């Protein structure tokens, strides 16, 4: 199998798995327990919290462990909106992950107005539109750090400045950047940040919300005093330990890994565009994640491409995992102004830690043949 779908999920790093295993059996205790075994589990959780804080330059008491990126996004948007009762506008972008978009839409039930900032053809959000949209009625701006489908990286520092001029909380879904790009919440002006373990070789079902000291938000789950009263429920100790290990590895290996993956990604792009006419690169040509190659192949269906790649043992995606299975083209590509017909031919290759050059060469060999075959039978193709 050639796995090029790292933006959907990643394999767990064996070092992460090794770190987790003792916490299923020998060190299984509840971190809230008073006995020695409990203390040991507590220490493991707090050690992981330090590693996570270190990776994004936060304080340890600004880290709240969650079940993943989706839960962190939910707590940020709902938690901040519900913790006050004056401001009634939520600003987000048109290209957010559904974890943010659907959460924002849900808030309209409670009288909140949702404004979606449009993006340019490269997927960069319109800062002038944002500037005009913010007002004293706005409670939170939630705009992602990098987009999962096309990889475009948003101007986070500029967005945070606009938010803070109006006393608005700025949240960013950084699920696609934590572990891939250096992050410093202080210098970037981030008030809240969501991250997810399984997107950078940590375990699934783990993640965190980072919330700066002083940011007020309500919890979504109520119960015990876990996570400073913000997320009740016994901690997922093995998962948290694994997430900590994934952060530690990212801290030391991220820069080298980014360089290696960028070279492979560019090799893939150059290799296929040399052989296939009428390809469109999705996302920003430079301000883009080093691992992501989203393209539109004109005159063919992305789903057909995926099926044929799969027959050759190659895993890719036609957009976000959450939208596959539906016939509507991706909301991200449509927001970027890509016509419906072109967006239907979208395919995303996303590379990662275990991607090897030989695999890229195999895709360069196979993919153009698939496209050629499909275009011959395509009614859209001009003969
Ligand atoms: C994967 C992803 C999520 C969801 O994270 P989970 O941990 O799978 O819940 C949220 N936002 C973005 C940008 C993602 O890529």
XYZ file of C-alpha atoms and ligand atoms in Angstrom:
398
model
C 0.000 0.000 0.000
C 1.164 3.518 -0.814
C -0.446 5.818 1.729
C -0.756 9.449 0.613
C -3.658 10.548 2.785
C -1.829 11.956 5.817
C -4.183 14.943 6.099
C -6.999 12.497 6.868
C -4.980 10.619 9.442
C -1.487 9.278 10.070
C -0.097 5.989 11.299
C 0.900 6.077 14.956
C 4.663 6.445 15.333
C 6.050 3.235 16.933
C 7.816 5.393 19.549
C 4.428 6.857 20.475
C 2.865 3.418 20.766
C 5.738 2.207 22.965
C 5.265 5.168 25.290
C 1.535 4.453 25.582
C 1.518 0.703 26.165
C 2.437 0.635 29.894
C -0.533 2.913 30.652
C -3.024 0.284 29.511
C -1.887 -2.343 32.005
C 0.991 -1.904 34.453
C 0.209 1.808 34.987
C -3.538 1.773 34.493
C -4.506 3.835 37.550
C -6.862 6.801 37.595
C -4.876 10.063 37.834
C -7.437 11.429 40.314
C -6.811 8.594 42.783
C -5.000 9.385 46.015
C -2.837 6.256 46.069
C 0.673 5.980 44.737
C -0.415 4.380 41.447
C -2.793 7.292 40.900
C -0.001 9.783 41.527
C 2.133 8.035 38.963
C -0.619 8.325 36.323
C -1.082 11.996 37.264
C 2.624 12.641 36.774
C 2.462 11.059 33.294
C -0.472 13.298 32.324
C 1.287 16.431 33.600
C 4.529 15.467 31.843
C 2.585 15.214 28.573
C 0.982 18.588 29.278
C 4.457 20.124 29.556
C 5.530 18.666 26.214
C 2.409 19.960 24.526
C 2.768 23.422 26.054
C 6.397 23.486 24.939
C 5.479 22.718 21.309
C 3.125 25.710 20.961
C 4.881 27.971 23.510
C 1.998 28.011 25.980
C 1.863 27.723 29.769
C 1.033 24.279 31.136
C -2.185 25.560 32.726
C -3.321 26.784 29.297
C -3.564 23.203 27.973
C -6.898 21.320 28.131
C -6.835 17.744 26.854
C -9.752 16.710 24.645
C -10.800 13.741 22.513
C -9.441 15.435 19.399
C -9.645 18.418 17.102
C -13.419 18.313 16.710
C -14.075 18.506 20.439
C -11.531 21.307 20.879
C -13.232 23.306 18.096
C -16.629 22.746 19.731
C -15.446 23.871 23.155
C -13.792 26.983 21.729
C -16.716 28.255 19.669
C -19.594 27.229 21.957
C -17.683 27.755 25.184
C -16.708 31.358 24.443
C -20.114 32.253 22.990
C -22.011 30.791 25.982
C -19.713 32.301 28.619
C -21.165 35.767 27.945
C -24.500 37.201 26.884
C -23.783 40.507 25.191
C -22.154 39.765 21.863
C -24.127 37.845 19.264
C -21.902 37.582 16.175
C -19.506 34.759 15.324
C -17.024 35.232 12.480
C -15.432 32.298 10.706
C -14.216 31.545 7.187
C -15.873 29.876 4.229
C -13.211 27.142 4.090
C -13.197 25.851 7.671
C -13.290 22.170 8.528
C -16.815 20.997 9.291
C -15.863 20.748 12.972
C -15.933 24.563 13.030
C -18.477 25.290 10.276
C -21.200 23.009 11.611
C -20.587 24.182 15.176
C -20.996 27.811 14.102
C -24.172 26.986 12.183
C -25.571 25.249 15.268
C -25.104 28.476 17.227
C -27.696 30.247 15.060
C -30.265 28.229 17.054
C -29.272 30.313 20.089
C -29.606 33.647 18.329
C -26.040 34.019 17.137
C -25.358 35.461 13.710
C -22.601 33.720 11.709
C -20.498 35.569 9.157
C -18.225 33.573 6.846
C -15.244 35.471 5.499
C -14.654 34.677 1.802
C -11.292 33.607 0.361
C -9.363 34.456 -2.794
C -8.653 31.874 -5.550
C -5.634 30.662 -3.538
C -7.710 30.132 -0.419
C -6.349 33.125 1.526
C -9.028 34.859 3.575
C -10.095 38.388 2.630
C -8.657 40.600 5.396
C -10.572 43.677 4.182
C -13.838 41.778 4.438
C -12.870 40.651 7.941
C -11.991 44.208 8.951
C -15.448 45.379 7.781
C -17.258 42.475 9.445
C -15.854 42.860 12.971
C -17.712 45.074 15.432
C -18.456 45.376 19.140
C -21.114 42.706 18.748
C -18.579 40.044 17.681
C -17.707 37.475 20.338
C -15.221 35.199 18.554
C -13.290 34.910 15.295
C -12.495 31.298 14.398
C -10.229 30.963 11.366
C -8.058 27.946 10.648
C -4.261 28.059 10.518
C -3.950 25.842 7.445
C -6.643 24.253 5.336
C -6.818 20.469 5.270
C -7.918 20.144 1.638
C -5.603 22.539 -0.187
C -2.961 23.304 2.458
C -3.169 27.100 2.235
C -1.732 28.789 5.353
C -3.736 31.780 6.591
C -2.273 35.117 7.797
C -2.830 34.332 11.478
C -0.928 37.275 12.964
C -2.884 39.819 10.881
C -6.181 38.174 11.837
C -5.307 38.253 15.534
C -4.464 41.959 15.336
C -7.878 42.722 13.851
C -9.565 40.613 16.552
C -7.713 42.268 19.419
C -8.364 45.813 18.218
C -12.047 45.033 18.891
C -11.648 42.975 22.064
C -12.668 39.776 20.247
C -11.387 36.300 21.142
C -9.336 34.753 18.334
C -9.487 30.969 17.938
C -7.612 28.984 15.307
C -8.085 25.385 14.224
C -4.412 24.413 13.939
C -5.067 20.708 13.486
C -3.150 20.678 10.181
C -0.195 22.737 11.398
C 0.671 21.572 14.917
C 3.554 19.153 14.449
C 4.187 20.435 10.925
C 4.964 24.138 11.407
C 6.478 26.034 14.339
C 3.777 27.688 16.434
C 4.163 30.357 19.086
C 0.748 31.382 20.390
C 2.154 34.466 22.124
C 3.901 36.014 19.124
C 1.102 34.968 16.758
C -1.547 36.502 19.009
C -3.602 33.316 19.316
C -6.104 33.218 22.208
C -7.342 29.681 21.583
C -5.974 26.865 19.454
C -7.224 23.379 18.567
C -4.907 20.466 17.826
C -5.306 16.763 17.180
C -2.917 13.882 17.919
C -3.722 11.624 14.979
C -2.744 14.243 12.385
C 0.919 14.139 13.436
C 1.573 10.463 14.157
C -0.046 10.468 17.585
C -3.019 8.324 18.602
C -6.579 8.864 17.378
C -9.061 10.210 19.887
C -6.546 12.615 21.433
C -6.154 16.354 21.131
C -6.181 19.563 23.059
C -7.590 23.016 23.297
C -5.062 25.681 24.232
C -6.713 28.686 25.872
C -4.706 31.678 27.068
C -4.975 32.666 30.696
C -7.916 35.032 31.134
C -9.971 33.753 28.186
C -13.413 32.896 29.562
C -15.245 29.854 28.229
C -17.911 27.460 29.483
C -17.272 23.710 29.589
C -19.380 21.457 27.348
C -19.303 18.413 29.612
C -20.068 18.675 33.315
C -19.016 16.324 36.063
C -15.781 16.057 38.041
C -13.052 18.648 38.414
C -10.893 17.347 35.543
C -8.953 19.708 33.252
C -9.435 22.752 35.530
C -13.213 22.167 35.528
C -13.366 22.595 31.750
C -13.686 19.010 30.573
C -15.144 16.510 32.973
C -14.333 12.819 32.672
C -11.460 10.515 33.583
C -8.434 11.387 31.472
C -7.454 9.179 28.534
C -4.060 8.524 30.135
C -2.507 6.293 27.432
C -3.760 8.663 24.742
C -2.446 11.729 26.544
C 0.941 10.072 27.065
C 1.023 9.217 23.344
C 0.067 12.756 22.385
C 2.884 14.076 24.585
C 5.356 11.754 22.904
C 4.147 12.851 19.454
C 4.761 16.477 20.499
C 8.241 15.654 21.769
C 9.126 13.943 18.476
C 7.672 16.800 16.410
C 9.664 19.315 18.431
C 12.998 17.770 17.422
C 12.182 16.374 13.962
C 9.649 18.781 12.455
C 12.096 21.063 10.611
C 14.042 18.240 8.932
C 10.870 16.347 8.134
C 9.308 19.390 6.495
C 12.294 19.789 4.134
C 12.294 16.127 3.149
C 8.560 16.007 2.548
C 8.520 19.259 0.560
C 11.086 17.806 -1.872
C 9.014 14.668 -2.354
C 5.808 16.667 -2.756
C 7.404 18.893 -5.400
C 8.849 15.867 -7.167
C 5.346 14.397 -7.343
C 3.848 17.596 -8.711
C 6.573 18.102 -11.325
C 6.468 14.433 -12.292
C 2.756 14.318 -12.984
C 2.344 17.711 -14.579
C 5.086 16.880 -17.044
C 2.980 13.979 -18.273
C -0.584 15.252 -17.817
C -1.962 18.365 -19.559
C -4.722 20.523 -18.032
C -3.895 20.107 -14.351
C -4.748 22.853 -11.892
C -2.836 23.245 -8.635
C -5.174 23.946 -5.702
C -4.244 26.305 -2.908
C -1.508 28.887 -2.635
C 1.637 28.140 -4.686
C 3.950 29.087 -1.766
C 1.930 29.743 1.395
C 0.974 26.093 1.606
C 1.712 23.092 3.805
C 4.818 21.268 2.556
C 3.044 17.899 2.525
C -0.093 18.799 0.595
C -0.697 18.493 -3.135
C -4.280 19.243 -4.111
C -5.029 19.299 -7.815
C -7.980 19.414 -10.163
C -7.795 17.079 -13.122
C -10.037 18.491 -15.806
C -12.574 16.304 -17.644
C -12.540 13.478 -15.087
C -14.224 12.688 -11.764
C -12.111 12.710 -8.611
C -13.983 9.647 -7.346
C -13.015 7.639 -10.452
C -9.393 8.688 -9.992
C -9.511 7.507 -6.383
C -10.989 4.138 -7.301
C -8.366 3.504 -9.959
C -5.544 4.603 -7.657
C -6.938 2.302 -5.002
C -6.780 -0.624 -7.438
C -3.048 0.095 -7.649
C -2.778 0.181 -3.852
C -2.489 3.971 -3.699
C -4.519 5.827 -1.042
C -5.403 9.458 -1.732
C -8.459 11.615 -1.119
C -10.862 13.657 -3.188
C -11.173 16.321 -0.539
C -11.948 16.004 3.114
C -12.800 12.581 4.470
C -16.001 14.031 5.867
C -17.373 15.093 2.494
C -16.386 12.015 0.534
C -19.409 9.945 -0.211
C -21.441 13.030 -1.044
C -21.860 14.224 -4.613
C -21.444 17.912 -3.843
C -17.961 19.160 -4.654
C -15.872 20.435 -1.767
C -17.055 23.658 -0.114
C -13.422 24.736 0.039
C -12.852 24.560 -3.713
C -16.193 26.243 -4.440
C -15.343 29.059 -2.002
C -12.068 29.531 -3.901
C -14.118 30.201 -7.020
C -13.322 26.938 -8.787
C -16.244 26.010 -11.079
C -18.366 22.975 -10.103
C -17.238 20.969 -13.106
C -13.538 21.472 -12.351
C -14.002 20.899 -8.614
C -15.492 17.474 -9.362
C -12.068 16.428 -10.671
C -10.217 17.229 -7.473
C -7.772 14.908 -5.822
C -5.512 15.391 -2.820
C -2.220 13.701 -2.149
C -0.899 14.343 1.339
C 2.514 13.039 2.354
C 4.053 12.323 5.723
C 6.648 10.754 7.968
C 6.786 7.370 6.268
C 6.475 8.482 2.634
C 9.408 7.260 0.550
C 10.792 8.378 -2.773
C 10.093 5.005 -4.408
C 6.398 5.462 -3.586
C 6.341 8.886 -5.221
C 8.008 7.475 -8.336
C 5.364 4.749 -8.486
C 2.564 7.323 -8.357
C 4.274 9.347 -11.088
C 4.328 6.166 -13.187
C 0.757 5.080 -12.538
C -1.312 8.256 -12.171
C -0.831 9.694 -15.698
C -1.940 6.377 -17.218
C -5.109 6.436 -15.115
C -5.899 10.006 -16.131
C -5.301 9.228 -19.799
C -7.588 6.204 -19.680
C -10.375 8.116 -17.926
C -10.116 11.083 -20.246
C -10.519 8.883 -23.315
C -13.918 7.719 -22.054
C -14.939 11.077 -20.574
C -17.874 12.861 -22.240
C -16.443 16.145 -20.923
C -13.124 15.715 -22.675
C -12.747 17.610 -25.925
C -11.544 15.193 -28.548
C -8.901 16.351 11.029
C -9.287 17.766 11.268
C -10.157 18.114 12.312
C -10.810 17.082 13.198
O -9.905 16.543 14.115
P -10.292 15.153 14.859
O -9.184 14.954 15.852
O -10.309 14.112 13.785
O -11.606 15.353 15.510
C -10.440 19.443 12.520
N -9.903 20.388 11.735
C -9.052 20.107 10.721
C -8.474 21.203 9.921
C -8.717 18.780 10.457
O -7.898 18.510 9.441
